[in-house]
JSON list of C-alpha atoms in Angstrom, two decimals:
[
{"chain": "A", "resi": 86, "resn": "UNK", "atom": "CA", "xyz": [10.40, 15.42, 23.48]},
{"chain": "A", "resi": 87, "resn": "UNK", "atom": "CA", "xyz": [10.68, 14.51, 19.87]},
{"chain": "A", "resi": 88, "resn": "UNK", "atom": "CA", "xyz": [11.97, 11.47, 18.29]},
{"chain": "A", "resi": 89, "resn": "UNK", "atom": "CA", "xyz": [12.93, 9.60, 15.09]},
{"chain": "A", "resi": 90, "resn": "UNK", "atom": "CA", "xyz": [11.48, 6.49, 14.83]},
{"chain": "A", "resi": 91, "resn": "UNK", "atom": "CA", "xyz": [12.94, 3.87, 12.50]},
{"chain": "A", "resi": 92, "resn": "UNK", "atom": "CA", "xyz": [10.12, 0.94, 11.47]},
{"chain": "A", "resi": 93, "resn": "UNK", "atom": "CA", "xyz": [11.17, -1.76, 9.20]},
{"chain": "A", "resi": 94, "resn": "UNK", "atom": "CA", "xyz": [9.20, -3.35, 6.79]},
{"chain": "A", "resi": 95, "resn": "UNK", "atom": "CA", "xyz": [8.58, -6.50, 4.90]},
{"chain": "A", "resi": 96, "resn": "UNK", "atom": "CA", "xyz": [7.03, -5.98, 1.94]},
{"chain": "A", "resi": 97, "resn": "UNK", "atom": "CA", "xyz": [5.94, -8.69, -0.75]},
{"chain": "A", "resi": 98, "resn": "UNK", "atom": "CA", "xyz": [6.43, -7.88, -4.45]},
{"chain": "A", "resi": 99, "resn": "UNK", "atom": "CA", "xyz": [5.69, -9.88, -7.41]},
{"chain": "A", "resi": 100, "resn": "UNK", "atom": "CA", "xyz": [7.19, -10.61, -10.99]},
{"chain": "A", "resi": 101, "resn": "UNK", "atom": "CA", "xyz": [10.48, -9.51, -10.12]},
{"chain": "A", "resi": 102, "resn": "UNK", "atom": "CA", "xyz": [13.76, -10.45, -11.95]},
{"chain": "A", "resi": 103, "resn": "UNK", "atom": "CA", "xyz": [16.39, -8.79, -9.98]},
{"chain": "A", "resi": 104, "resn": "UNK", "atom": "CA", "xyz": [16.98, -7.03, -6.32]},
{"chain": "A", "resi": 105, "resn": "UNK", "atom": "CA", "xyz": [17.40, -3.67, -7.58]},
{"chain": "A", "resi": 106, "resn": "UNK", "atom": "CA", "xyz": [13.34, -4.46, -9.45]},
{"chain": "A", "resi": 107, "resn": "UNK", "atom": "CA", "xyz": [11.93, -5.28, -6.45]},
{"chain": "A", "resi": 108, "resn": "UNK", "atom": "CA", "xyz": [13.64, -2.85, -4.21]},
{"chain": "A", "resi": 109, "resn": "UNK", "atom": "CA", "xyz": [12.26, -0.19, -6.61]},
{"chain": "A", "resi": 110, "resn": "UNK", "atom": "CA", "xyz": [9.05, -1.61, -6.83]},
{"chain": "A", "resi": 111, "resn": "UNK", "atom": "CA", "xyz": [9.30, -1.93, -2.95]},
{"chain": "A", "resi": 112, "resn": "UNK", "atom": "CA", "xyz": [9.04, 1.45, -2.50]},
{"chain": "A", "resi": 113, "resn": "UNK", "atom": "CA", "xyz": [6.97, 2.49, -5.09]},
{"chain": "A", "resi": 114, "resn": "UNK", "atom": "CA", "xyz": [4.42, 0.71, -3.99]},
{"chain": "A", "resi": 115, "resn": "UNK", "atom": "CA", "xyz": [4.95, 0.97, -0.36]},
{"chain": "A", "resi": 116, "resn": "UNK", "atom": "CA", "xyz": [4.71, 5.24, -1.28]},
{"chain": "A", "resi": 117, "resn": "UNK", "atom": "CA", "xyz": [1.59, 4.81, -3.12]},
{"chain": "A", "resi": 118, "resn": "UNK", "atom": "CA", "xyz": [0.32, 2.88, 0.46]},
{"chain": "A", "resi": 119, "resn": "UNK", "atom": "CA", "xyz": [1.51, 6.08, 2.52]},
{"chain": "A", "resi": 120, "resn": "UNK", "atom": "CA", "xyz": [0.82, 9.34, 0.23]},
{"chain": "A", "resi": 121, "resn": "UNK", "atom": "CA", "xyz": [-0.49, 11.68, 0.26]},
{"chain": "A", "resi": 122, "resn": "UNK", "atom": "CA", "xyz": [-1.34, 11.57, 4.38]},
{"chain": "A", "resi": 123, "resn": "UNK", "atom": "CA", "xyz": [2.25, 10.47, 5.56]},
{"chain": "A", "resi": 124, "resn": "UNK", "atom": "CA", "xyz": [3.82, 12.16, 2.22]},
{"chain": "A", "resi": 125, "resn": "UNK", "atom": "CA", "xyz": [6.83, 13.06, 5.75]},
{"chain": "A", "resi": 126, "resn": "UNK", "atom": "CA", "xyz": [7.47, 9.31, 6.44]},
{"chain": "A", "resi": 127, "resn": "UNK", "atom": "CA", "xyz": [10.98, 8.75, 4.36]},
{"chain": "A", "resi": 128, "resn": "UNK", "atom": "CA", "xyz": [11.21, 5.04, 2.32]},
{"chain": "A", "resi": 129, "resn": "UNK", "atom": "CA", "xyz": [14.63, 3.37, 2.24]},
{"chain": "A", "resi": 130, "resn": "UNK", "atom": "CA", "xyz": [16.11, 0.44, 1.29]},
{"chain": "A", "resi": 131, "resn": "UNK", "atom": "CA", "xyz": [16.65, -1.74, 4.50]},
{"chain": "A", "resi": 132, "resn": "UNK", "atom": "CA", "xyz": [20.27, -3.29, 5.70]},
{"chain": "A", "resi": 133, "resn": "UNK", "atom": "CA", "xyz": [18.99, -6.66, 7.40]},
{"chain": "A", "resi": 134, "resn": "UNK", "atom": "CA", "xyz": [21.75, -8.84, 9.38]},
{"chain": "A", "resi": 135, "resn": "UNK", "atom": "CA", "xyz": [21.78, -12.56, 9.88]},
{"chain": "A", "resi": 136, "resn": "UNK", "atom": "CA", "xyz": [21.86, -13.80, 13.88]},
{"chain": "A", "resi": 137, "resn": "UNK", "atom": "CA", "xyz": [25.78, -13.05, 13.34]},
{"chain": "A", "resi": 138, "resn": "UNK", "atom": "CA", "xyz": [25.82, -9.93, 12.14]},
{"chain": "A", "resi": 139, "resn": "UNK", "atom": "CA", "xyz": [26.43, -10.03, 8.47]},
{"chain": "A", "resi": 140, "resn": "UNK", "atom": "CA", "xyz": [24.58, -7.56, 6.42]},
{"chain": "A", "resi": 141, "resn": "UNK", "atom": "CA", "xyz": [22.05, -9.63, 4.00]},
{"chain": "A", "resi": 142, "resn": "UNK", "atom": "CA", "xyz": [20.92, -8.38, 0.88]},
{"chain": "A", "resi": 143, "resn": "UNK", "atom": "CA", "xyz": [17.96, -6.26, 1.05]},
{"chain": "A", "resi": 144, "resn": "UNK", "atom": "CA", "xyz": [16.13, -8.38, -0.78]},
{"chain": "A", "resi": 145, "resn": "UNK", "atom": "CA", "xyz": [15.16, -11.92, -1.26]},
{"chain": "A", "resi": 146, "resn": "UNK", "atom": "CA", "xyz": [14.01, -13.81, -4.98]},
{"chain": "A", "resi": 147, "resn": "UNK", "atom": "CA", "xyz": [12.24, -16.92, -5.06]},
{"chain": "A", "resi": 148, "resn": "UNK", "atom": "CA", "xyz": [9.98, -17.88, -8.26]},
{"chain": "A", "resi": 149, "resn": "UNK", "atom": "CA", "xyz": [10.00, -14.07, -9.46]},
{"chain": "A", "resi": 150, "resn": "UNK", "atom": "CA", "xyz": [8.75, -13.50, -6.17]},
{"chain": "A", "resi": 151, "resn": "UNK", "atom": "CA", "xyz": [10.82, -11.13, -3.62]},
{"chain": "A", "resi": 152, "resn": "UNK", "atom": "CA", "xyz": [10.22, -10.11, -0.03]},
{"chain": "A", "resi": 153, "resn": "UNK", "atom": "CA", "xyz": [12.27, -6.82, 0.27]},
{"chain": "A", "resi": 154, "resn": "UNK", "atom": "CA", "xyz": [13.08, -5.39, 3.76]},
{"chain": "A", "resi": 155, "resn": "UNK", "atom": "CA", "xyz": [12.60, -1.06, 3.47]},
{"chain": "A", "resi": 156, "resn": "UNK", "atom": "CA", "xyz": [13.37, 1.26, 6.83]},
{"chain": "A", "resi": 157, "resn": "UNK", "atom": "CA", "xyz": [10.48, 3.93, 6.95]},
{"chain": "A", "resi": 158, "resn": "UNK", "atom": "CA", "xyz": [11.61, 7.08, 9.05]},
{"chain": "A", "resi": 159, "resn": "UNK", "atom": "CA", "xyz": [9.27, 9.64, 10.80]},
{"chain": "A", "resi": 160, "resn": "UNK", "atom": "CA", "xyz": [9.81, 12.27, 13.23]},
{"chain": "A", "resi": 161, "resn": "UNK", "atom": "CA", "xyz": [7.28, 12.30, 16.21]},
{"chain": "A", "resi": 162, "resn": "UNK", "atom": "CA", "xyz": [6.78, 15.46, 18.17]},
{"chain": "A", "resi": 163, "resn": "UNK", "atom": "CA", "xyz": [5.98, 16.34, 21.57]},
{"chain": "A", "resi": 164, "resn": "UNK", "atom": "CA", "xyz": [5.57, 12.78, 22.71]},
{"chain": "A", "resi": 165, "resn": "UNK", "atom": "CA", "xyz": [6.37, 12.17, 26.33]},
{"chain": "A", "resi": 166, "resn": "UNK", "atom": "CA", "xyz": [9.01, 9.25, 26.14]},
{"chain": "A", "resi": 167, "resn": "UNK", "atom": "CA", "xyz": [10.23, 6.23, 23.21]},
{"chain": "A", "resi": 168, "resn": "UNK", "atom": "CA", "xyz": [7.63, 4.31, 23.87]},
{"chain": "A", "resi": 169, "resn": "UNK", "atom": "CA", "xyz": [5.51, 6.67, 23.35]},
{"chain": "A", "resi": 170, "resn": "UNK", "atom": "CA", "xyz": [7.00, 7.71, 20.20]},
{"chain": "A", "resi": 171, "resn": "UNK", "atom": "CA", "xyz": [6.83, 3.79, 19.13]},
{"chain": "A", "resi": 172, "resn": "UNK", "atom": "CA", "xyz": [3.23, 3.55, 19.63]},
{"chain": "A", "resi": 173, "resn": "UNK", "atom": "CA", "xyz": [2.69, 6.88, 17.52]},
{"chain": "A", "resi": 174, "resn": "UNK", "atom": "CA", "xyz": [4.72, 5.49, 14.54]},
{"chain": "A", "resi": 175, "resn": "UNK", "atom": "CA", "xyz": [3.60, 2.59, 14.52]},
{"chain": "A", "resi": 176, "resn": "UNK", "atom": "CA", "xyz": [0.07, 3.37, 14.55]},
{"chain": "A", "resi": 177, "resn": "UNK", "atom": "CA", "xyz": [0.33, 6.10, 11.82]},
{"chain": "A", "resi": 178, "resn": "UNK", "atom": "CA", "xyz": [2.14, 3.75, 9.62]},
{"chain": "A", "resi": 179, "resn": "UNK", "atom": "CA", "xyz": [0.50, 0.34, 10.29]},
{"chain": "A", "resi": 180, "resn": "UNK", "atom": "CA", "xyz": [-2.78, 1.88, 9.30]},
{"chain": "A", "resi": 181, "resn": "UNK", "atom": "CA", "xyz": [-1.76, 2.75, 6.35]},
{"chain": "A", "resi": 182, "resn": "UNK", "atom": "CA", "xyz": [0.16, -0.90, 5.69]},
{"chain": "A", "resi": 183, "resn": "UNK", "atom": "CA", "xyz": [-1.85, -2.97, 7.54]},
{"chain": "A", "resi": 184, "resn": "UNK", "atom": "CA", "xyz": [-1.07, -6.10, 4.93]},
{"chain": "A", "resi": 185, "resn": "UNK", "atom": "CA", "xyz": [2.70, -5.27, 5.64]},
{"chain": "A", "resi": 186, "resn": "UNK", "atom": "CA", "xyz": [4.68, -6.40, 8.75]},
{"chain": "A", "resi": 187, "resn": "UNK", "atom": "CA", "xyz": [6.11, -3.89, 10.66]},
{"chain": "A", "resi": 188, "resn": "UNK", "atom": "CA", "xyz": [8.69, -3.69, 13.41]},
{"chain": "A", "resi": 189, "resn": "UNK", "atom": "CA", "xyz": [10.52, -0.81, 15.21]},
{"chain": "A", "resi": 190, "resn": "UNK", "atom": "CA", "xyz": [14.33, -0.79, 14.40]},
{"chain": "A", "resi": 191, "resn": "UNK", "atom": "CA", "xyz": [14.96, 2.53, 16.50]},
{"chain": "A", "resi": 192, "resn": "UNK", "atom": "CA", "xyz": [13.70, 5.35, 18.41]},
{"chain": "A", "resi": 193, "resn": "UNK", "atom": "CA", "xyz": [16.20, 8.30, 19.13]},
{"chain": "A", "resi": 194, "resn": "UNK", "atom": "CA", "xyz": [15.65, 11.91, 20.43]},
{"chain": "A", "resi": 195, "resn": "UNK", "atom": "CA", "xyz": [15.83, 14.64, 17.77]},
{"chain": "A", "resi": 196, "resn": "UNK", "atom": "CA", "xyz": [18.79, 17.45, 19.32]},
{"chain": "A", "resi": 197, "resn": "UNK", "atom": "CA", "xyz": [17.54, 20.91, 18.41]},
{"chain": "A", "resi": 198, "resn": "UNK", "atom": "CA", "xyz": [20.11, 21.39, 15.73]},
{"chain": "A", "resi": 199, "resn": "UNK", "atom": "CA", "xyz": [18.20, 18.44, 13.44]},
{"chain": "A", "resi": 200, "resn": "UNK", "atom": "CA", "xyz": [14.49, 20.09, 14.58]},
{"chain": "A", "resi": 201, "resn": "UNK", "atom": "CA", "xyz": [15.04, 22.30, 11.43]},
{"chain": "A", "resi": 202, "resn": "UNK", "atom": "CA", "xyz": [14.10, 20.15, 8.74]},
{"chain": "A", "resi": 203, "resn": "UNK", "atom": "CA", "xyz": [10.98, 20.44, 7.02]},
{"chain": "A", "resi": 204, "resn": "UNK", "atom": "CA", "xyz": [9.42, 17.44, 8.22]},
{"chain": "A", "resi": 205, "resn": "UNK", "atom": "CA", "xyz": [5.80, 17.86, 9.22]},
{"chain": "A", "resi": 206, "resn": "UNK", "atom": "CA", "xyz": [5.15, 17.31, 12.62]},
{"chain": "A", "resi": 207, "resn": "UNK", "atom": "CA", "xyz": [2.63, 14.48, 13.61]},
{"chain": "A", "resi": 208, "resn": "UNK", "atom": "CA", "xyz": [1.17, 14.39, 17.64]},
{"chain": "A", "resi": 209, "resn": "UNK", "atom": "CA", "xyz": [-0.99, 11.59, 19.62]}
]
């Protein structure tokens, strides 16, 4: 089976004046952390939700100081079930971001029709 695991991240960034600074800086820096050995995993800007529901900004500025929530996405092959899948991800990422805090947002099964992207596969 192979899957698409969703991991969000926290990740702290400094001398920031606005959201769209630190999301940018977010990712830069959280790319620089992966590449080049999980140059596959794809950086976004995360959607965090309150308790209720309601989407939050993706970012948060205190004292030109932001903590900025990304959603890092990599396909796991020929893993035999989610959890599985889970532990692969977040091994592969949380040793490359070990100073970051990590949590899995989702795990779904890649259908055959997606399998033909030009991800690189990664196995446990």
């Amino acid at each position: 089976m192979d899957c698409r695991v969703v991991v969000e991240a926290a990740v702290s960034v400094y001398d920031v004046e606005t959201v769209d600074e630190a999301v940018r800086i977010a990712i830069s820096k959280t790319g620089e952390l992966l590449n080049p050995d999980l140059n596959y995993v794809e950086i976004d800007m995360g959607s965090p939700t309150d308790p209720d529901g309601e989407e939050l900004p993706p970012a948060y500025i205190v004292a030109d100081e932001a903590l900025v929530a990304l959603e890092l996405t990599m396909d796991v092959f020929n893993v035999e079930q989610e959890e599985h899948a889970k532990r692969v991800a977040r091994t592969e990422i949380g040793q490359r971001l070990s100073e970051i805090p990590l949590a899995i947002a989702s795990v779904e099964e890649i259908s055959d029709e997606e399998r033909d992207d030009d991800s690189e596969p990664t196995e446990e």
